[in-house]
Short mmCIF file of C-alpha atoms in Angstrom, two decimals:
data_model
loop_
_atom_site.label_atom_id
_atom_site.label_comp_id
_atom_site.label_asym_id
_atom_site.label_seq_id
_atom_site.Cartn_x
_atom_site.Cartn_y
_atom_site.Cartn_z
CA UNK A 1167 -13.35 -8.34 -17.41
CA UNK A 1168 -14.23 -11.36 -19.72
CA UNK A 1169 -12.88 -11.07 -23.29
CA UNK A 1170 -16.35 -11.15 -24.87
CA UNK A 1171 -17.49 -8.14 -22.69
CA UNK A 1172 -14.40 -6.24 -23.80
CA UNK A 1173 -15.06 -6.89 -27.47
CA UNK A 1174 -18.65 -5.85 -27.19
CA UNK A 1175 -17.65 -2.67 -25.32
CA UNK A 1176 -15.09 -1.83 -27.97
CA UNK A 1177 -17.62 -2.46 -30.78
CA UNK A 1178 -20.06 -0.05 -29.15
CA UNK A 1179 -17.34 2.64 -29.14
CA UNK A 1180 -15.38 2.08 -32.32
CA UNK A 1181 -13.90 5.59 -32.28
CA UNK A 1182 -11.88 4.52 -29.20
CA UNK A 1183 -10.29 1.51 -30.76
CA UNK A 1184 -7.28 3.38 -32.44
CA UNK A 1185 -6.44 5.08 -29.20
CA UNK A 1186 -6.56 1.84 -27.24
CA UNK A 1187 -4.28 0.15 -29.87
CA UNK A 1188 -1.82 3.00 -29.73
CA UNK A 1189 -1.77 2.85 -25.99
CA UNK A 1190 -1.24 -0.91 -26.06
CA UNK A 1191 1.65 -0.59 -28.53
CA UNK A 1192 3.17 2.16 -26.40
CA UNK A 1193 3.05 -0.08 -23.31
CA UNK A 1194 4.68 -2.97 -25.15
CA UNK A 1195 7.43 -0.65 -26.26
CA UNK A 1196 8.01 0.65 -22.72
CA UNK A 1197 7.88 -2.88 -21.28
CA UNK A 1198 10.46 -4.23 -23.74
CA UNK A 1199 12.86 -1.27 -23.15
CA UNK A 1200 12.41 -1.37 -19.34
CA UNK A 1201 15.77 -1.35 -17.34
CA UNK A 1202 15.03 -2.87 -14.02
CA UNK A 1203 18.56 -2.33 -12.77
CA UNK A 1204 18.15 1.50 -13.07
CA UNK A 1205 15.00 1.34 -10.90
CA UNK A 1206 16.55 -1.01 -8.34
CA UNK A 1207 19.55 1.34 -8.00
CA UNK A 1208 17.22 4.29 -7.52
CA UNK A 1209 15.14 2.32 -5.00
CA UNK A 1210 18.30 1.44 -3.02
CA UNK A 1211 19.15 5.21 -3.01
CA UNK A 1212 15.77 6.10 -1.53
CA UNK A 1213 16.16 3.52 1.15
CA UNK A 1214 19.66 4.83 2.02
CA UNK A 1215 18.24 8.29 2.22
CA UNK A 1216 15.86 6.89 4.80
CA UNK A 1217 18.84 5.37 6.63
CA UNK A 1218 17.66 1.81 5.65
CA UNK A 1219 19.49 -1.13 4.15
CA UNK A 1220 17.26 -2.52 1.44
CA UNK A 1221 19.44 -5.54 0.76
CA UNK A 1222 19.43 -6.67 4.36
CA UNK A 1223 15.67 -6.08 4.49
CA UNK A 1224 15.27 -8.29 1.40
CA UNK A 1225 17.31 -10.99 2.94
CA UNK A 1226 15.34 -11.02 6.16
CA UNK A 1227 12.07 -11.08 4.24
CA UNK A 1228 13.16 -13.95 1.99
CA UNK A 1229 13.94 -16.06 4.95
CA UNK A 1230 10.49 -15.38 6.44
CA UNK A 1231 8.79 -16.28 3.15
CA UNK A 1232 10.81 -19.55 3.03
CA UNK A 1233 9.43 -20.39 6.45
CA UNK A 1234 5.90 -19.24 5.83
CA UNK A 1235 5.00 -20.04 2.19
CA UNK A 1236 1.59 -18.11 2.29
CA UNK A 1237 3.54 -14.94 2.75
CA UNK A 1238 5.02 -15.30 -0.80
CA UNK A 1239 2.09 -14.15 -2.86
CA UNK A 1240 1.21 -12.15 -5.99
CA UNK A 1241 0.28 -9.07 -3.87
CA UNK A 1242 3.74 -8.86 -2.36
CA UNK A 1243 5.42 -5.59 -2.98
CA UNK A 1244 8.25 -3.33 -1.85
CA UNK A 1245 6.27 -2.12 1.17
CA UNK A 1246 7.13 -5.42 2.74
CA UNK A 1247 10.89 -4.83 2.09
CA UNK A 1248 10.41 -1.39 3.71
CA UNK A 1249 8.83 -2.95 6.83
CA UNK A 1250 11.65 -5.54 6.95
CA UNK A 1251 14.32 -2.87 6.63
CA UNK A 1252 12.67 -0.87 9.38
CA UNK A 1253 12.58 -3.82 11.72
CA UNK A 1254 16.45 -3.98 11.45
CA UNK A 1255 16.96 -0.56 12.92
CA UNK A 1256 18.72 -0.91 16.21
CA UNK A 1257 18.03 2.72 17.54
CA UNK A 1258 14.38 2.92 16.47
CA UNK A 1259 11.69 0.85 18.12
CA UNK A 1260 8.08 0.57 16.85
CA UNK A 1261 6.26 -0.52 19.97
CA UNK A 1262 2.81 0.23 18.67
CA UNK A 1263 1.69 -0.21 15.14
CA UNK A 1264 -1.65 0.62 13.46
CA UNK A 1265 -2.84 -0.93 10.17
CA UNK A 1266 -5.70 0.65 8.43
CA UNK A 1267 -7.16 -2.06 6.15
CA UNK A 1268 -6.63 -5.57 7.39
CA UNK A 1269 -7.75 -7.27 4.18
CA UNK A 1270 -6.84 -11.00 4.39
CA UNK A 1271 -4.63 -10.62 7.40
CA UNK A 1272 -1.34 -11.66 5.66
CA UNK A 1273 0.28 -8.22 6.09
CA UNK A 1274 -0.80 -8.17 9.73
CA UNK A 1275 0.93 -11.54 10.33
CA UNK A 1276 4.03 -10.31 8.53
CA UNK A 1277 4.21 -7.26 10.76
CA UNK A 1278 3.86 -9.45 13.88
CA UNK A 1279 6.86 -11.43 12.72
CA UNK A 1280 9.11 -8.48 11.88
CA UNK A 1281 8.18 -6.62 15.04
CA UNK A 1282 7.81 -9.46 17.59
CA UNK A 1283 7.73 -7.12 20.66
CA UNK A 1284 5.21 -4.77 19.14
CA UNK A 1285 1.47 -4.42 19.67
CA UNK A 1286 -0.27 -4.34 16.40
CA UNK A 1287 -3.73 -2.88 16.10
CA UNK A 1288 -5.39 -3.63 12.72
CA UNK A 1289 -8.84 -2.45 11.62
CA UNK A 1290 -11.22 -3.12 8.78
CA UNK A 1291 -14.84 -2.45 7.90
CA UNK A 1292 -17.66 -4.44 9.46
CA UNK A 1293 -18.49 -7.44 7.41
CA UNK A 1294 -22.00 -6.23 6.82
CA UNK A 1295 -21.09 -2.95 5.21
CA UNK A 1296 -21.59 -2.81 1.50
CA UNK A 1297 -17.99 -1.68 0.77
CA UNK A 1298 -16.75 -4.82 2.50
CA UNK A 1299 -19.20 -7.14 0.88
CA UNK A 1300 -18.80 -5.83 -2.74
CA UNK A 1301 -15.06 -5.14 -3.26
CA UNK A 1302 -11.73 -7.04 -3.36
CA UNK A 1303 -13.42 -10.22 -4.68
CA UNK A 1304 -15.46 -10.66 -1.51
CA UNK A 1305 -18.94 -10.57 -3.16
CA UNK A 1306 -20.76 -13.79 -2.43
CA UNK A 1307 -17.71 -15.00 -0.56
CA UNK A 1308 -17.67 -12.97 2.71
CA UNK A 1309 -17.96 -15.93 5.17
CA UNK A 1310 -15.13 -17.83 3.55
CA UNK A 1311 -12.98 -14.68 3.27
CA UNK A 1312 -13.51 -13.78 6.97
CA UNK A 1313 -12.74 -17.33 8.15
CA UNK A 1314 -9.47 -17.38 6.23
CA UNK A 1315 -8.53 -13.89 7.57
CA UNK A 1316 -9.30 -14.73 11.12
CA UNK A 1317 -7.35 -18.03 10.96
CA UNK A 1318 -4.20 -16.06 9.77
CA UNK A 1319 -4.62 -13.38 12.42
CA UNK A 1320 -4.95 -15.96 15.11
CA UNK A 1321 -1.43 -17.34 14.40
CA UNK A 1322 -0.03 -14.38 16.23
CA UNK A 1323 -0.57 -13.21 19.85
CA UNK A 1324 0.48 -9.60 19.26
CA UNK A 1325 -2.21 -8.84 16.70
CA UNK A 1326 -5.43 -7.02 17.89
CA UNK A 1327 -8.09 -7.01 15.11
CA UNK A 1328 -11.12 -4.82 15.32
CA UNK A 1329 -14.09 -4.20 12.96
CA UNK A 1330 -14.03 -0.38 12.78
CA UNK A 1331 -14.66 2.14 10.00
CA UNK A 1332 -11.41 4.17 9.93
CA UNK A 1333 -13.42 7.43 10.01
CA UNK A 1334 -13.95 6.82 13.66
CA UNK A 1335 -10.25 6.93 14.33
CA UNK A 1336 -10.77 10.69 14.83
CA UNK A 1337 -12.13 9.71 18.31
CA UNK A 1338 -9.11 7.63 19.23
CA UNK A 1339 -6.66 9.01 21.73
CA UNK A 1340 -4.07 6.18 21.38
CA UNK A 1341 -0.67 7.03 19.87
CA UNK A 1342 1.37 4.92 17.49
CA UNK A 1343 4.98 4.61 16.31
CA UNK A 1344 4.15 3.25 12.84
CA UNK A 1345 0.90 3.48 10.80
CA UNK A 1346 0.22 1.72 7.64
CA UNK A 1347 -2.66 3.17 5.47
CA UNK A 1348 -4.18 0.61 3.06
CA UNK A 1349 -7.91 1.22 3.10
CA UNK A 1350 -10.05 2.88 0.34
CA UNK A 1351 -7.71 4.80 -1.98
CA UNK A 1352 -10.00 7.49 -3.33
CA UNK A 1353 -11.76 10.62 -1.99
CA UNK A 1354 -12.77 11.18 0.74
CA UNK A 1355 -11.55 8.21 2.71
CA UNK A 1356 -7.85 8.21 2.11
CA UNK A 1357 -7.64 11.97 2.89
CA UNK A 1358 -9.44 11.26 6.17
CA UNK A 1359 -7.13 8.37 6.90
CA UNK A 1360 -4.00 10.51 6.29
CA UNK A 1361 -5.27 13.37 8.52
CA UNK A 1362 -6.33 10.99 11.27
CA UNK A 1363 -2.93 9.24 11.14
CA UNK A 1364 -1.12 12.59 11.62
CA UNK A 1365 -3.23 13.01 14.76
CA UNK A 1366 -2.45 9.47 16.04
CA UNK A 1367 1.26 9.19 15.20
CA UNK A 1368 3.91 9.88 17.82
CA UNK A 1369 6.24 12.85 16.94
CA UNK A 1370 9.09 10.64 15.87
CA UNK A 1371 6.85 8.02 14.26
CA UNK A 1372 6.51 6.98 10.62
CA UNK A 1373 3.36 6.77 8.42
CA UNK A 1374 3.20 4.73 5.22
CA UNK A 1375 0.46 4.77 2.57
CA UNK A 1376 -0.01 2.17 -0.10
CA UNK A 1377 -0.97 2.48 -3.78
CA UNK A 1378 0.04 6.02 -4.61
CA UNK A 1379 -0.68 7.27 -8.07
CA UNK A 1380 0.77 10.63 -9.15
CA UNK A 1381 -1.71 10.85 -11.95
CA UNK A 1382 -5.02 8.96 -12.38
CA UNK A 1383 -7.58 10.34 -14.82
CA UNK A 1384 -10.14 7.54 -14.39
CA UNK A 1385 -10.40 7.57 -10.57
CA UNK A 1386 -12.64 5.48 -8.28
CA UNK A 1387 -13.31 5.50 -4.58
CA UNK A 1388 -11.72 2.09 -3.70
CA UNK A 1389 -8.80 1.19 -5.96
CA UNK A 1390 -7.40 3.78 -8.29
CA UNK A 1391 -7.06 7.48 -7.33
CA UNK A 1392 -4.57 10.36 -7.15
CA UNK A 1393 -6.35 11.44 -3.91
CA UNK A 1394 -3.56 10.31 -1.52
CA UNK A 1395 -0.73 11.92 -3.67
CA UNK A 1396 -2.66 15.15 -3.93
CA UNK A 1397 -3.35 15.30 -0.14
CA UNK A 1398 0.28 14.51 0.64
CA UNK A 1399 1.59 17.23 -1.76
CA UNK A 1400 -0.52 19.83 -0.02
CA UNK A 1401 0.59 18.78 3.42
CA UNK A 1402 4.23 18.83 2.26
CA UNK A 1403 3.75 22.27 0.69
CA UNK A 1404 2.67 23.61 4.09
CA UNK A 1405 5.66 21.96 5.80
CA UNK A 1406 3.39 19.67 7.90
CA UNK A 1407 5.10 16.53 6.66
CA UNK A 1408 8.45 15.26 5.31
CA UNK A 1409 7.63 12.98 2.36
CA UNK A 1410 9.48 10.22 0.38
CA UNK A 1411 8.06 7.85 -2.26
CA UNK A 1412 9.38 4.44 -3.25
CA UNK A 1413 8.28 2.21 -6.13
CA UNK A 1414 5.70 -0.30 -5.09
CA UNK A 1415 6.99 -2.89 -7.52
CA UNK A 1416 10.07 -3.14 -9.72
CA UNK A 1417 9.08 -5.53 -12.45
CA UNK A 1418 8.43 -4.24 -16.05
CA UNK A 1419 4.74 -5.17 -16.12
CA UNK A 1420 3.97 -2.95 -13.06
CA UNK A 1421 6.55 -0.19 -13.28
CA UNK A 1422 7.36 0.59 -16.93
CA UNK A 1423 4.48 2.98 -17.49
CA UNK A 1424 4.85 6.13 -15.47
CA UNK A 1425 1.18 7.09 -15.69
CA UNK A 1426 0.08 3.74 -14.16
CA UNK A 1427 3.01 3.28 -11.86
CA UNK A 1428 2.10 2.68 -8.18
CA UNK A 1429 4.29 4.08 -5.42
CA UNK A 1430 4.33 3.83 -1.64
CA UNK A 1431 4.55 6.96 0.55
CA UNK A 1432 6.66 7.22 3.69
CA UNK A 1433 6.14 10.40 5.73
CA UNK A 1434 6.54 11.87 9.14
CA UNK A 1435 5.03 14.76 10.90
CA UNK A 1436 7.12 17.86 11.22
CA UNK A 1437 7.09 20.15 14.23
CA UNK A 1438 5.17 23.28 13.17
CA UNK A 1439 3.89 26.31 14.80
CA UNK A 1440 0.13 27.02 14.29
#
């Protein structure tokens, strides 16, 4: 939001200024006292619990980013390290991968490099749907965005892109070994995506979900919501899934404030009697 708009908004609600100032000072304090090594150590422990080697995953990912510069971008996060670590497993193969939310195609391309022998199905909304046109900086820029995305996807032969609203995955009979959920993050879509993914995943498969907030007071349907976390907690409570969470990013700016910290969920379906 432009600074002038922020100033005007604050002047219209002067009673909120002290609270915003306190929150800002609190964030600065947390950022200045953030211990990255502590969170890196904890992250490594979670990876080990998942039988993954984060350091080797990081090393493989760095080499790919040196080879393909466009993979090294601001949106990069620990989910990429998780994918890279999974690709190093010798006893576990991910032959069929589903990505819900193609966005710019960069993550699809990364998956195609990490899992060279896999079939990757990636879906996103039709370009004429309002949620596609009006979010993620696509407003007034849809054609250029699509051309760039399609160019990236075309770099790999094992990516199959389809314009499809993920609600319709309930009609799909195909099964997958790995599913990445990165569509709309609020109610009801992310809940639908999680339930559909449980239907589509193979018994020993893994599902991952991006941008998990444990708490989010000011929620919206597309970007920020506790919907995914609340849904996963209920599923875990009923012993339907086994759930782990990793930090999405480890830098102070993104990880120092617990209330605004993003996580990535990794879960698998448990065998249960109905």
